CSV table of C-alpha atoms in Angstrom, one decimal:
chain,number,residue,atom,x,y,z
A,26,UNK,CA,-9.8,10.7,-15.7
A,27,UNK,CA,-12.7,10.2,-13.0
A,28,UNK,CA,-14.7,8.0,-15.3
A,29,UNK,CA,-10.7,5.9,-15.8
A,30,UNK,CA,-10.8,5.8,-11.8
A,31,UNK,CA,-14.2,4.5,-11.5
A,32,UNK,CA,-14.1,1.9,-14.7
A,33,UNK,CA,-10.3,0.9,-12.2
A,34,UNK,CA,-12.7,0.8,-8.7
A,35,UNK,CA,-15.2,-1.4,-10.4
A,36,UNK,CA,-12.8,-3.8,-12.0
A,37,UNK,CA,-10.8,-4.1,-8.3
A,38,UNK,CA,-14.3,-4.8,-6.6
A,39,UNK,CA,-15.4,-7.5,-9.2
A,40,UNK,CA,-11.8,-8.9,-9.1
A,41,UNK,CA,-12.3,-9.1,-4.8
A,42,UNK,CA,-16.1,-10.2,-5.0
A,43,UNK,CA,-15.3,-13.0,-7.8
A,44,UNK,CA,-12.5,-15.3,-5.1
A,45,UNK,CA,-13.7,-13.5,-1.7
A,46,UNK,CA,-17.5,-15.4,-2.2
A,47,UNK,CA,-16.8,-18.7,-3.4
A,48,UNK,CA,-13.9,-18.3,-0.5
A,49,UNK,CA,-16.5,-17.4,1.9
A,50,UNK,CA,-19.2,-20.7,1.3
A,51,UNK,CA,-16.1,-22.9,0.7
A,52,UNK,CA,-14.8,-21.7,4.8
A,53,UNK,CA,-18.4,-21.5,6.1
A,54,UNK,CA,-18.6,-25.6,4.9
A,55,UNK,CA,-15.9,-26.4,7.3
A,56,UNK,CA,-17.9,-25.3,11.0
A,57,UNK,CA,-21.1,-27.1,9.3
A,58,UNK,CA,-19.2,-30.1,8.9
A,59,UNK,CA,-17.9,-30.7,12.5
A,60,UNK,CA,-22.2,-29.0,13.5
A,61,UNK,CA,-23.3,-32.2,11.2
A,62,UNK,CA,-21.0,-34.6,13.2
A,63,UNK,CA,-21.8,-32.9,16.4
A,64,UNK,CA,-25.3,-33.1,15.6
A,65,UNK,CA,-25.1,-36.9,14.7
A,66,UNK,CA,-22.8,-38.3,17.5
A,67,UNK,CA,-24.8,-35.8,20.5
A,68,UNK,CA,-28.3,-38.5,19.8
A,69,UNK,CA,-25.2,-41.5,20.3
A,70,UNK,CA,-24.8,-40.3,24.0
A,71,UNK,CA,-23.0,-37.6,26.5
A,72,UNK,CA,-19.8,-39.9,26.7
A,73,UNK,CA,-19.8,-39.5,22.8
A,74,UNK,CA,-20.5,-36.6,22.1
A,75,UNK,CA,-17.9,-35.0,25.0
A,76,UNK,CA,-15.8,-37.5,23.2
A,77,UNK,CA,-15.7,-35.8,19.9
A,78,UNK,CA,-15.1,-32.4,21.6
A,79,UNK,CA,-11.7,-33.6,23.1
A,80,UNK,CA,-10.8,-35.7,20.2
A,81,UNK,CA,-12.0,-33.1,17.6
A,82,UNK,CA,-10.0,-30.0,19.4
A,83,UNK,CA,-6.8,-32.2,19.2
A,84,UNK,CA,-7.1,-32.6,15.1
A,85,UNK,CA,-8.3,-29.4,14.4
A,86,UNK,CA,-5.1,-28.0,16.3
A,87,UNK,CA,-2.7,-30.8,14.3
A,88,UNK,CA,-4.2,-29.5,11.2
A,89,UNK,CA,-4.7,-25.6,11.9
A,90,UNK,CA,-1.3,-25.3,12.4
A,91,UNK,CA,-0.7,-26.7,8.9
A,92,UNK,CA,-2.9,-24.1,7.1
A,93,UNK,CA,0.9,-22.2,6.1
A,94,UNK,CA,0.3,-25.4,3.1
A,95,UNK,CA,-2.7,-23.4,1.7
A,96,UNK,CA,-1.4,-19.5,2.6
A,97,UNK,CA,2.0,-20.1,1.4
A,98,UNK,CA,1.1,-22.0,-1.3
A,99,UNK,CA,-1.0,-19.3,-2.9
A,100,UNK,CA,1.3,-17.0,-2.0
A,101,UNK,CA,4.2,-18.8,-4.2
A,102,UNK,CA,1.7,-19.8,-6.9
A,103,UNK,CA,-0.1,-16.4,-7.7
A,104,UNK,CA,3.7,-14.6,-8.1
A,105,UNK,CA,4.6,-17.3,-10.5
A,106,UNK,CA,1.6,-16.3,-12.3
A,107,UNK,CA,1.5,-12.6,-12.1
A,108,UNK,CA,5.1,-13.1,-13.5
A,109,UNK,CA,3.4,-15.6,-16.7
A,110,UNK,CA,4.8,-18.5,-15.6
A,111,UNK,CA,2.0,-21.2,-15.5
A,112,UNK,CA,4.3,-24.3,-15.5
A,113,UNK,CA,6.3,-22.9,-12.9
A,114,UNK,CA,3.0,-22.1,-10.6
A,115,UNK,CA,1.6,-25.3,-10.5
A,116,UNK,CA,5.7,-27.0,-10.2
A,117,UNK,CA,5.3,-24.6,-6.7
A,118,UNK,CA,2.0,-26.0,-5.9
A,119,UNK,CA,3.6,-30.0,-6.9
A,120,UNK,CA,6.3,-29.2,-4.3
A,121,UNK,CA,3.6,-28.2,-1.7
A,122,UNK,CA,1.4,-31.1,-2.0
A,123,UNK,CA,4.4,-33.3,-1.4
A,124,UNK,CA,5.1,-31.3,1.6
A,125,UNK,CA,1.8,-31.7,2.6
A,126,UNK,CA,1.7,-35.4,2.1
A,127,UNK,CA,5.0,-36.4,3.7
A,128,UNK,CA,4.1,-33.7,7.0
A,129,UNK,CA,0.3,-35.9,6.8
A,130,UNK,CA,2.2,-39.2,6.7
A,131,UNK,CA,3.9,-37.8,10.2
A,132,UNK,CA,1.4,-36.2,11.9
A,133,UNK,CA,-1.0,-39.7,11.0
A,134,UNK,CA,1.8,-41.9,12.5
A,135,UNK,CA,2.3,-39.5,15.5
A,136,UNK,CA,-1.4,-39.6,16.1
A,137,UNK,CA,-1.8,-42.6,16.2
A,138,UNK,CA,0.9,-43.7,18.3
A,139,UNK,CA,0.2,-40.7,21.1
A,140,UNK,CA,-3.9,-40.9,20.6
A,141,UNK,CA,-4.1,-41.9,24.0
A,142,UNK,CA,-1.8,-39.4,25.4
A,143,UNK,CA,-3.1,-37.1,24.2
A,144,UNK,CA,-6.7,-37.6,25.3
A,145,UNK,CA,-5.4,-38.2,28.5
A,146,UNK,CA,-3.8,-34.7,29.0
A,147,UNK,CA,-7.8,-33.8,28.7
A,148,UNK,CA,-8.5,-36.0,32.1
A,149,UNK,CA,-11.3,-37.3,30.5
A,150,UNK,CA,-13.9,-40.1,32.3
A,151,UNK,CA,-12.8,-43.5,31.5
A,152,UNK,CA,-15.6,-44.1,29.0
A,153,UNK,CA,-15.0,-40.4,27.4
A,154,UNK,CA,-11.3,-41.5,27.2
A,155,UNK,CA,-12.2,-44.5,25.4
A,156,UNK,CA,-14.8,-43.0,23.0
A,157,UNK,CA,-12.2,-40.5,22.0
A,158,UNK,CA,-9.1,-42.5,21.5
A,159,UNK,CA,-11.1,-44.2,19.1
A,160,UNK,CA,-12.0,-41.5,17.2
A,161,UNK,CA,-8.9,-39.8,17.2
A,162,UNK,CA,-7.2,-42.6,16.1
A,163,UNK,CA,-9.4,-43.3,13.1
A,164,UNK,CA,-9.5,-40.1,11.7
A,165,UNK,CA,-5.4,-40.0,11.6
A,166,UNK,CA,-6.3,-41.7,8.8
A,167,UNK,CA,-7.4,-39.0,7.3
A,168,UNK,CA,-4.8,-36.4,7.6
A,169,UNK,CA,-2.4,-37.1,4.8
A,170,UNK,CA,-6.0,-36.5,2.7
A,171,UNK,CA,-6.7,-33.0,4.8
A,172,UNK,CA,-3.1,-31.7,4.4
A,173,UNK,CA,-3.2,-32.1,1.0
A,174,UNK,CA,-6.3,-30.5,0.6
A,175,UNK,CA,-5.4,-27.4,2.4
A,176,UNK,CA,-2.3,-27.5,-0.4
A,177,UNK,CA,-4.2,-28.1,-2.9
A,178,UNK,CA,-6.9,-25.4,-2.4
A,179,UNK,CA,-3.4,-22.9,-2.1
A,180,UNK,CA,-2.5,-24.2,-5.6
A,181,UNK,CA,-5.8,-23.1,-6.6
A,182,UNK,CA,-6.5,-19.9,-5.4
A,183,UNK,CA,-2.9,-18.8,-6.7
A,184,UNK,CA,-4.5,-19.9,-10.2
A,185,UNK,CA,-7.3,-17.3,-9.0
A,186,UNK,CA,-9.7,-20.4,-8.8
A,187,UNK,CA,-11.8,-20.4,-5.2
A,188,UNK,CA,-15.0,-21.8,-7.0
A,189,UNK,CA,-13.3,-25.2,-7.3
A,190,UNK,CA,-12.7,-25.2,-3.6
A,191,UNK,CA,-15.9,-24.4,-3.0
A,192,UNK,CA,-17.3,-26.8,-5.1
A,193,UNK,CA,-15.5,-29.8,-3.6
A,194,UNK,CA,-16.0,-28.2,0.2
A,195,UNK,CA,-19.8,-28.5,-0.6
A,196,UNK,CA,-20.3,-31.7,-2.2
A,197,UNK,CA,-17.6,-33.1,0.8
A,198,UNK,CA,-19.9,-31.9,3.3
A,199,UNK,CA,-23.2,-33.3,2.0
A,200,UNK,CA,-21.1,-36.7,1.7
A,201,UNK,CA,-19.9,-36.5,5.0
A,202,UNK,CA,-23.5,-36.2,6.4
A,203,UNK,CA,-24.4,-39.3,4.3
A,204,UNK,CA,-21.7,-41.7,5.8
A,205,UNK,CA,-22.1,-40.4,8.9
A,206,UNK,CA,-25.6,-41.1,9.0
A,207,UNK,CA,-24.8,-45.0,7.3
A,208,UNK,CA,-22.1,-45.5,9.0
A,209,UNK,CA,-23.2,-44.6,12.7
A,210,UNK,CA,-26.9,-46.1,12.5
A,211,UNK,CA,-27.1,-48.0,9.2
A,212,UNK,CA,-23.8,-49.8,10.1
A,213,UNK,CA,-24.3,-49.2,14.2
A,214,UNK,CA,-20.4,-48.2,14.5
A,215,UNK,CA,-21.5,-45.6,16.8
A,216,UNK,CA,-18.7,-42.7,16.7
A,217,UNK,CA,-16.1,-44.8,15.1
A,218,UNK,CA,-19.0,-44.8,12.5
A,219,UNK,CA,-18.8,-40.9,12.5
A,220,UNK,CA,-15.0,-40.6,12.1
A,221,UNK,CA,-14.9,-43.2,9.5
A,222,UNK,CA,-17.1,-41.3,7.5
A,223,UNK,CA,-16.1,-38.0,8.1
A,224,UNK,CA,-12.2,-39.0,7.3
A,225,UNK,CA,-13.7,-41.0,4.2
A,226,UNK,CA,-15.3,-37.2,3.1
A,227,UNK,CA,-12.1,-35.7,3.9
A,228,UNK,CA,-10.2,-38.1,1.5
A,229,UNK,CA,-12.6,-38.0,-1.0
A,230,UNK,CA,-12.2,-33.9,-1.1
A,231,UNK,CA,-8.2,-33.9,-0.9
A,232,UNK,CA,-7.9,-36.6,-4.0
A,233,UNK,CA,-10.7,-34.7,-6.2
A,234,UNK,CA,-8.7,-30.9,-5.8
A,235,UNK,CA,-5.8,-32.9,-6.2
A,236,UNK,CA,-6.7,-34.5,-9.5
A,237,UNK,CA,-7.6,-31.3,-10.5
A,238,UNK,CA,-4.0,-29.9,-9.7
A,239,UNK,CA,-2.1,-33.2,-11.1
A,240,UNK,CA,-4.4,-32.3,-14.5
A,241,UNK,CA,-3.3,-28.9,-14.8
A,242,UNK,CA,0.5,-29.9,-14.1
A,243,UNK,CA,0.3,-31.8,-17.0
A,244,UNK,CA,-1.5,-30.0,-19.0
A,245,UNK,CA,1.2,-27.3,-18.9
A,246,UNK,CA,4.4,-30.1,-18.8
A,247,UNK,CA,4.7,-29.4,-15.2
A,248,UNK,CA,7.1,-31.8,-13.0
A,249,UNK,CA,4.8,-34.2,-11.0
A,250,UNK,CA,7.7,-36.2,-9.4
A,251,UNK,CA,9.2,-35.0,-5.6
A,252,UNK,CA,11.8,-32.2,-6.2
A,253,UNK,CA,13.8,-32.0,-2.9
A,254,UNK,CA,14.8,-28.5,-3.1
A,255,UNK,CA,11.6,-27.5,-4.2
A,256,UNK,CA,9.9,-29.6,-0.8
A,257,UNK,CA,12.4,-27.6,1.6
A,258,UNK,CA,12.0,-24.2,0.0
A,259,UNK,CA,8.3,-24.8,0.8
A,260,UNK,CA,8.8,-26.0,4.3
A,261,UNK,CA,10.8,-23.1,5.0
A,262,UNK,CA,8.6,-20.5,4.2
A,263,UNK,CA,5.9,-21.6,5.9
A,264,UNK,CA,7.9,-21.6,9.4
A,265,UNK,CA,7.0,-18.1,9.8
A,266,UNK,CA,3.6,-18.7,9.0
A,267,UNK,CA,3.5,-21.5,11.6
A,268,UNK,CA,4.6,-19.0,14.2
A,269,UNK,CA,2.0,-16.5,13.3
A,270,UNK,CA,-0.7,-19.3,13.4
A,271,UNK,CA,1.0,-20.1,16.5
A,272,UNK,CA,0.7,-16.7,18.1
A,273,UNK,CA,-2.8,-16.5,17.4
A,274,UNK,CA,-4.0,-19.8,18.5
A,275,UNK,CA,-2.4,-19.3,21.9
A,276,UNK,CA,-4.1,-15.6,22.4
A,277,UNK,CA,-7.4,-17.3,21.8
A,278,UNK,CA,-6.4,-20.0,24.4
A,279,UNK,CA,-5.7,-17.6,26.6
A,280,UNK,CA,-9.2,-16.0,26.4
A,281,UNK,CA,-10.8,-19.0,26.8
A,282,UNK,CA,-8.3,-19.7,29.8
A,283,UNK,CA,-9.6,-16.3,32.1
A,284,UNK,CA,-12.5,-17.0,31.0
A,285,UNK,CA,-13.0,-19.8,32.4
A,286,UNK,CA,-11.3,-19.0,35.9
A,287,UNK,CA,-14.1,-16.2,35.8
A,288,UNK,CA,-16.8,-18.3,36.3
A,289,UNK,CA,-19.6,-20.4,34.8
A,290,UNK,CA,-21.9,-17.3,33.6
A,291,UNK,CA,-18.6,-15.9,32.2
A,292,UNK,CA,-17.6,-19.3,30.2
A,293,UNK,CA,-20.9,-19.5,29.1
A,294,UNK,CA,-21.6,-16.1,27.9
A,295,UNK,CA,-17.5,-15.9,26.2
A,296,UNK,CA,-18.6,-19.6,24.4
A,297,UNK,CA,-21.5,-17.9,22.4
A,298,UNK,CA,-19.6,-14.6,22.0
A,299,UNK,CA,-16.5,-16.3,20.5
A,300,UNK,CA,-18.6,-18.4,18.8
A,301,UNK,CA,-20.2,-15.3,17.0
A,302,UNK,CA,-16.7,-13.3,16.7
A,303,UNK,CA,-15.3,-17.0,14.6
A,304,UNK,CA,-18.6,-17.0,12.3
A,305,UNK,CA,-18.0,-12.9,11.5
A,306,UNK,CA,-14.3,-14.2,10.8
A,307,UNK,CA,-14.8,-16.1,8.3
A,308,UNK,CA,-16.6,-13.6,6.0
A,309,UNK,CA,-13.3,-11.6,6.9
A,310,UNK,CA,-11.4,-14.0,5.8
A,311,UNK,CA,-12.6,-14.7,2.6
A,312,UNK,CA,-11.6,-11.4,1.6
A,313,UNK,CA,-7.8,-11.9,2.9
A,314,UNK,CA,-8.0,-14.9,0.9
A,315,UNK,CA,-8.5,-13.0,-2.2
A,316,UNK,CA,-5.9,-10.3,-0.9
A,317,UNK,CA,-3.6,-13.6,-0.7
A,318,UNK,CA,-4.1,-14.2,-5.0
A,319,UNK,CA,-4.5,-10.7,-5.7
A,320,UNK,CA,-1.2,-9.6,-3.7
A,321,UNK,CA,1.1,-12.5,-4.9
A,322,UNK,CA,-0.3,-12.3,-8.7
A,323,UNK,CA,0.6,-8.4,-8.6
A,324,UNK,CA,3.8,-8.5,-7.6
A,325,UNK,CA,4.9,-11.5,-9.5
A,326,UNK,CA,4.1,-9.1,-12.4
A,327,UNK,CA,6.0,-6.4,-10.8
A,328,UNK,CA,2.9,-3.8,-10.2
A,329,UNK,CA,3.5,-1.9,-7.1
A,330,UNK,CA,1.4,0.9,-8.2
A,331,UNK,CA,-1.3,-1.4,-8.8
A,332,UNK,CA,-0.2,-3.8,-5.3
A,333,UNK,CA,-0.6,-0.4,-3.1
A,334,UNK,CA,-4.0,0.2,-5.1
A,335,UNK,CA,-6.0,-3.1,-4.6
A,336,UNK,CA,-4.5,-3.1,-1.3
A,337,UNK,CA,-6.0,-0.1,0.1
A,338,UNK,CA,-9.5,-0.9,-1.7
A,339,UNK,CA,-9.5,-4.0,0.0
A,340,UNK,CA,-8.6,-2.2,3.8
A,341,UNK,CA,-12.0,-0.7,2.9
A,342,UNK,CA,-13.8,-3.8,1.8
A,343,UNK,CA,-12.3,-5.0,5.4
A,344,UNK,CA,-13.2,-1.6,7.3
A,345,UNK,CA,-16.7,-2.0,5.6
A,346,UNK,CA,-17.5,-5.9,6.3
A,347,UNK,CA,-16.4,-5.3,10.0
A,348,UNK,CA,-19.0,-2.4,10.4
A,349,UNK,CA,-21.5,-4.3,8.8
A,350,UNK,CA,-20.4,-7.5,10.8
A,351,UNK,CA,-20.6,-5.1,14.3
A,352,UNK,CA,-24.3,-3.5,13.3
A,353,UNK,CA,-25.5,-7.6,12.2
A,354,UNK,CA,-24.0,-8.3,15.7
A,355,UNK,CA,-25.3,-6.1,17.8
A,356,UNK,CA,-28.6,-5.1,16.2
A,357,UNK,CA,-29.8,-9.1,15.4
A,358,UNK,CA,-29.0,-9.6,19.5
A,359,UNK,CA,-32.8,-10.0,20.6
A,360,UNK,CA,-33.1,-12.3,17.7
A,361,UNK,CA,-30.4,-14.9,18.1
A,362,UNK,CA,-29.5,-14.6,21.7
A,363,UNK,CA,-32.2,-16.7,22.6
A,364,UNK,CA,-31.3,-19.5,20.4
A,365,UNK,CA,-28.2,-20.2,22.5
A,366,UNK,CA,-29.5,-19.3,26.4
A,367,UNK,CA,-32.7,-19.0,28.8
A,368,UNK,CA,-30.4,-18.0,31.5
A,369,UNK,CA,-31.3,-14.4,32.3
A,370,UNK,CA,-27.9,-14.0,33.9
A,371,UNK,CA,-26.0,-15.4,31.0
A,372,UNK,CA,-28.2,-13.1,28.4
A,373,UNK,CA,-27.4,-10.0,30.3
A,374,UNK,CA,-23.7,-10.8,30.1
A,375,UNK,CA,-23.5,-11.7,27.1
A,376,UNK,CA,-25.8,-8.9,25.4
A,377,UNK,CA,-22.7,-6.9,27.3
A,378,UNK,CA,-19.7,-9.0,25.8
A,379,UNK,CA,-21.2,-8.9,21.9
A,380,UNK,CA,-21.3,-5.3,22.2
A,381,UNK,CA,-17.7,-5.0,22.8
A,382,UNK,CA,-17.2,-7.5,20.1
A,383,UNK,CA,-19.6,-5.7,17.8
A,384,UNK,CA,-17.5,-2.6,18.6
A,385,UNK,CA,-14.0,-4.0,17.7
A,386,UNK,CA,-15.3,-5.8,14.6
A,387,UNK,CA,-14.0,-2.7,11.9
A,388,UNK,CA,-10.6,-3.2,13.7
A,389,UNK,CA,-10.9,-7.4,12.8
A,390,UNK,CA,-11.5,-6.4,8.9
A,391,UNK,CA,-8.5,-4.1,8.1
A,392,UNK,CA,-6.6,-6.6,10.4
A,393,UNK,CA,-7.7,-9.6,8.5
A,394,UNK,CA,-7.5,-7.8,5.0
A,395,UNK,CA,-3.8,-6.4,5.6
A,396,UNK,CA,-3.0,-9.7,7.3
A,397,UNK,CA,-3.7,-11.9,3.9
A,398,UNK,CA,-2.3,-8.7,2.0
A,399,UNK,CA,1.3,-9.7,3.4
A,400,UNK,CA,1.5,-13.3,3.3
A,401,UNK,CA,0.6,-12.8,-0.6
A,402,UNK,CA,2.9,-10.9,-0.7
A,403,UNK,CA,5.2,-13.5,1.2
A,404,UNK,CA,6.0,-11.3,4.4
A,405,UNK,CA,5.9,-14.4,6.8
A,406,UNK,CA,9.4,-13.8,8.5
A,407,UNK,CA,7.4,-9.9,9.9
A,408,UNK,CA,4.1,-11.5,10.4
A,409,UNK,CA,5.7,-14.0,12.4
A,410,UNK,CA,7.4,-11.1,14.8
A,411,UNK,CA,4.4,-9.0,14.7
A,412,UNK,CA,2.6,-11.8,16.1
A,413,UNK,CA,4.8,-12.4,19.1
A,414,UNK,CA,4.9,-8.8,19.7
A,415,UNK,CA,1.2,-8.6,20.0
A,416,UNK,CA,0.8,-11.6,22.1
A,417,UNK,CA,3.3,-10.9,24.5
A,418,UNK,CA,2.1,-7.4,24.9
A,419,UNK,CA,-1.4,-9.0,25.1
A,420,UNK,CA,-0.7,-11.6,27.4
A,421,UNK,CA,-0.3,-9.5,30.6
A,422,UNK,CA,-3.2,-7.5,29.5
A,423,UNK,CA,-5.6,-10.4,29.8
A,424,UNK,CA,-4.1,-11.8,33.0
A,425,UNK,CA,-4.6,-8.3,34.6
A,426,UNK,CA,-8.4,-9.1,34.1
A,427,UNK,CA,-8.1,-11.9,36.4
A,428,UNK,CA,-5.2,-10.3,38.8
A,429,UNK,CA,-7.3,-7.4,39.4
A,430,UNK,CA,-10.7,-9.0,39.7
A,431,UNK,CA,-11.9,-8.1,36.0
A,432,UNK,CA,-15.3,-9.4,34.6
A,433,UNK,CA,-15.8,-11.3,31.3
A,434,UNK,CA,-16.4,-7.7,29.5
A,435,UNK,CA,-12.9,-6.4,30.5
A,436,UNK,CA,-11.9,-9.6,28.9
A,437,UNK,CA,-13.2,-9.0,25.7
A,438,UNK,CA,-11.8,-5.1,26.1
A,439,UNK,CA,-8.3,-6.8,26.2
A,440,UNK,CA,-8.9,-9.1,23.8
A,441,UNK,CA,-10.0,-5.8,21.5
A,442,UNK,CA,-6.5,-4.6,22.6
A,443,UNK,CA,-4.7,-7.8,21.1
A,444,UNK,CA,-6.5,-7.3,17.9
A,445,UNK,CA,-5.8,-3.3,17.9
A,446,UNK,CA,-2.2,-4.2,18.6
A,447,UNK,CA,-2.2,-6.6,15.0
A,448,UNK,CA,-3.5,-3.6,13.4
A,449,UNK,CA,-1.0,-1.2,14.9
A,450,UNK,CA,2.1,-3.3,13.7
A,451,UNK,CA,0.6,-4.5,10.3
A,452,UNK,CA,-0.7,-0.9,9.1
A,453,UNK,CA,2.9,-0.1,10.0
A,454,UNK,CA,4.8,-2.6,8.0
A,455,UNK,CA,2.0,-2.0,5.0
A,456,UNK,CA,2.9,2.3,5.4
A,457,UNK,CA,6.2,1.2,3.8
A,458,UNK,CA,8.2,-0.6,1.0
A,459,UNK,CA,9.7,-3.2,2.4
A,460,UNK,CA,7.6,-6.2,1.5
A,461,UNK,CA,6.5,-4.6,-2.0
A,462,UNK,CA,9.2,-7.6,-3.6
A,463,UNK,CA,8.6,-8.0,-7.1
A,464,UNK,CA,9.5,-11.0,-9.2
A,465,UNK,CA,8.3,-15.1,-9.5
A,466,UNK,CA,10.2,-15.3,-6.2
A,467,UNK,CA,10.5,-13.3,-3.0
């Protein structure tokens, strides 16, 4: 029996190991991408390179709010296989790549209609305004091709594929560095030279995963043509999931926001600290990517024993990365603090802030783990109203810090308290039965 329980532990491990890495490298290509064009565009000028910062936080918040196409998507796609139907997998992952492409049609059109707008809620300089509408505008281009490949990766890691992702995410980045580089000083296109490039990358990536899906379909006699009921059932499940993207994006704003209204050693010292925190996330998140497959493919075979039993191996994998993630963080500080500061003031602050971080980081991993555990398991509509629970609860928290006269560490203690109340409500929902459905379908 104990030999039968550790051959089980093993297997679970290699099973979360073999999608959580390639997951990992194929997310940690996505910040090196927007370094590379930061990098690139900062030797063009100041004007540019603030520029891409307005113009870059407006598409990543058009497309981050879209990411439901990939969670979703694996979701649907591993139940269909857990339940052995391959043709009707990849059918759920042709209906989500239309989704995808008719929502990146929109959101192009949109964009480029209200580029200057938008910008100009930033109240940028004149010449920062101009820089940016240019680049905004050009990379709407590319948004049909980025949508799709967020769906497209979701088809693929419900096959239990993220070394394709990966793949593709590398060989786009090392691409994208290439135009830019021709396009911005070979062609001298300056940053319409960078977006042009970097929107070219983008395309490049979403046609090559979605050949690879389109391949498979056939392969297996899958439908490739629209199916309208299909499109809407796939829009509709990921409104939850835009709510819950929702909640999240606006606690981090809010962060940000006090921040800020502390003062320029607190923004400073918060920049490099969040900074950190979103690096440590992404390891987290590779591992609720492979609770994603491994949570929809269970239950579409009907396994609830074996659901409950990957899902708590994995609340350890999470417990463990985010103790490992806090020790890194705090214990590498006098190595890396340096790299980002010579201001004595901001180093003290900041060694201050990463040790709260560092502190709240085993809280992150069973929150990030349980969090992908539940929308494989296609729990949205709960996420969703965990998520407002926690934010609104949150909310007065981190405006107390600047009511009361709070520093950037009592910040970062409330902040804590956002992610402590995610865990609260998600250990509770993943305590019972109610979102072990079984089937193809939830």
């Amino acid at each position: 029996m104990r030999s039968r329980l550790r051959r089980l532990v093993g297997e679970q491990d290699r099973e979360i190991l073999r999608l959580a890495i390639p997951a990992f490298f194929a997310l940690v290509s996505e910040p090196l991408m927007l370094l590379a064009d930061s990098a690139i565009v900062g030797h063009l000028g100041t004007p540019q390179l603030a520029a891409l910062g307005v113009a870059g936080t407006i598409l990543q918040t058009l497309v981050g709010v879209c990411v439901f196409l990939a969670y979703g998507t694996t979701s649907a796609v591993a139940r269909r296989i857990g339940a052995g139907d391959h043709r009707g997998a990849l059918a759920q992952g042709i209906d989500g790549l239309w989704l995808a492409l008719l929502l990146g049609v929109v959101l192009a059109v949109a964009g480029l209609i209200f580029a200057p707008a938008a910008i100009a809620a930033f109240d940028p300089s004149p010449d920062v305004a101009d820089h940016a509408v240019t680049y905004l505008r050009i990379s709407c281009f590319g948004i049909p091709s980025m949508l799709l490949l967020l769906a497209a990766t979701g088809v693929l890691r419900g096959l239990q594929d993220t070394k394709t992702p990966m793949v593709v995410a590398i060989s786009a980045n090392l691409v994208n560095i290439g135009l830019n580089f021709l396009f911005v000083y070979g062609f001298d296109l300056d940053i319409a030279g960078s977006a042009m490039g970097t929107a070219l990358a983008q395309t490049a990536a979403g046609v090559a995963l979605v050949v690879v899906v389109v391949r498979g379909a056939r392969r297996d006699g899958a439908k490739l043509r629209p199916d309208r009921p299909g499109i809407l059932a796939s829009a509709q499940m990921g409104v939850p999931l835009i709510v819950r993207t929702l909640t999240l994006r606006v606690a981090i704003i809010l962060l940000t926001f006090v921040a800020t209204a502390l003062g320029t050693t607190s923004v400073a010292a918060h920049q490099v600290a969040f900074t950190l925190w979103s690096f440590l996330a992404l390891a987290l998140d590779a591992i609720a990517i492979a609770a994603q497959a491994l949570t929809g493919r269970s239950l579409g075979a009907g396994d609830v024993a074996g659901t409950r039993a990957i899902t708590r191996r994995m609340m350890w994998w999470g417990l463990f990365s985010g103790l490992l993630g806090g020790l890194a963080l705090w214990g590498l500080r006098d190595v890396y603090v340096p790299w980002f500061t010579a201001d004595p003031e901001v180093r003290r602050t900041l060694a201050a802030v990463i040790l709260v971080a560092a502190l709240w980081q085993p809280v992150n991993g069973v929150v990030f783990v349980l969090d992908g555990v539940l929308i494989g398991a296609g729990d949205g509509p709960y996420l969703a109203v965990a998520g407002v629970i926690a934010l609104v609860l949150y909310a007065p928290l981190a405006l107390s810090v600047q009511w009361f006269g709070g520093d950037i560490v009592a910040l970062w203690w409330a902040f804590g308290g956002f992610m402590l109340l995610r865990l609260l409500t998600l250990v509770t929902r993943e305590r019972r039965d109610a979102w072990l459905v079984t089937g193809a379908t939830r």
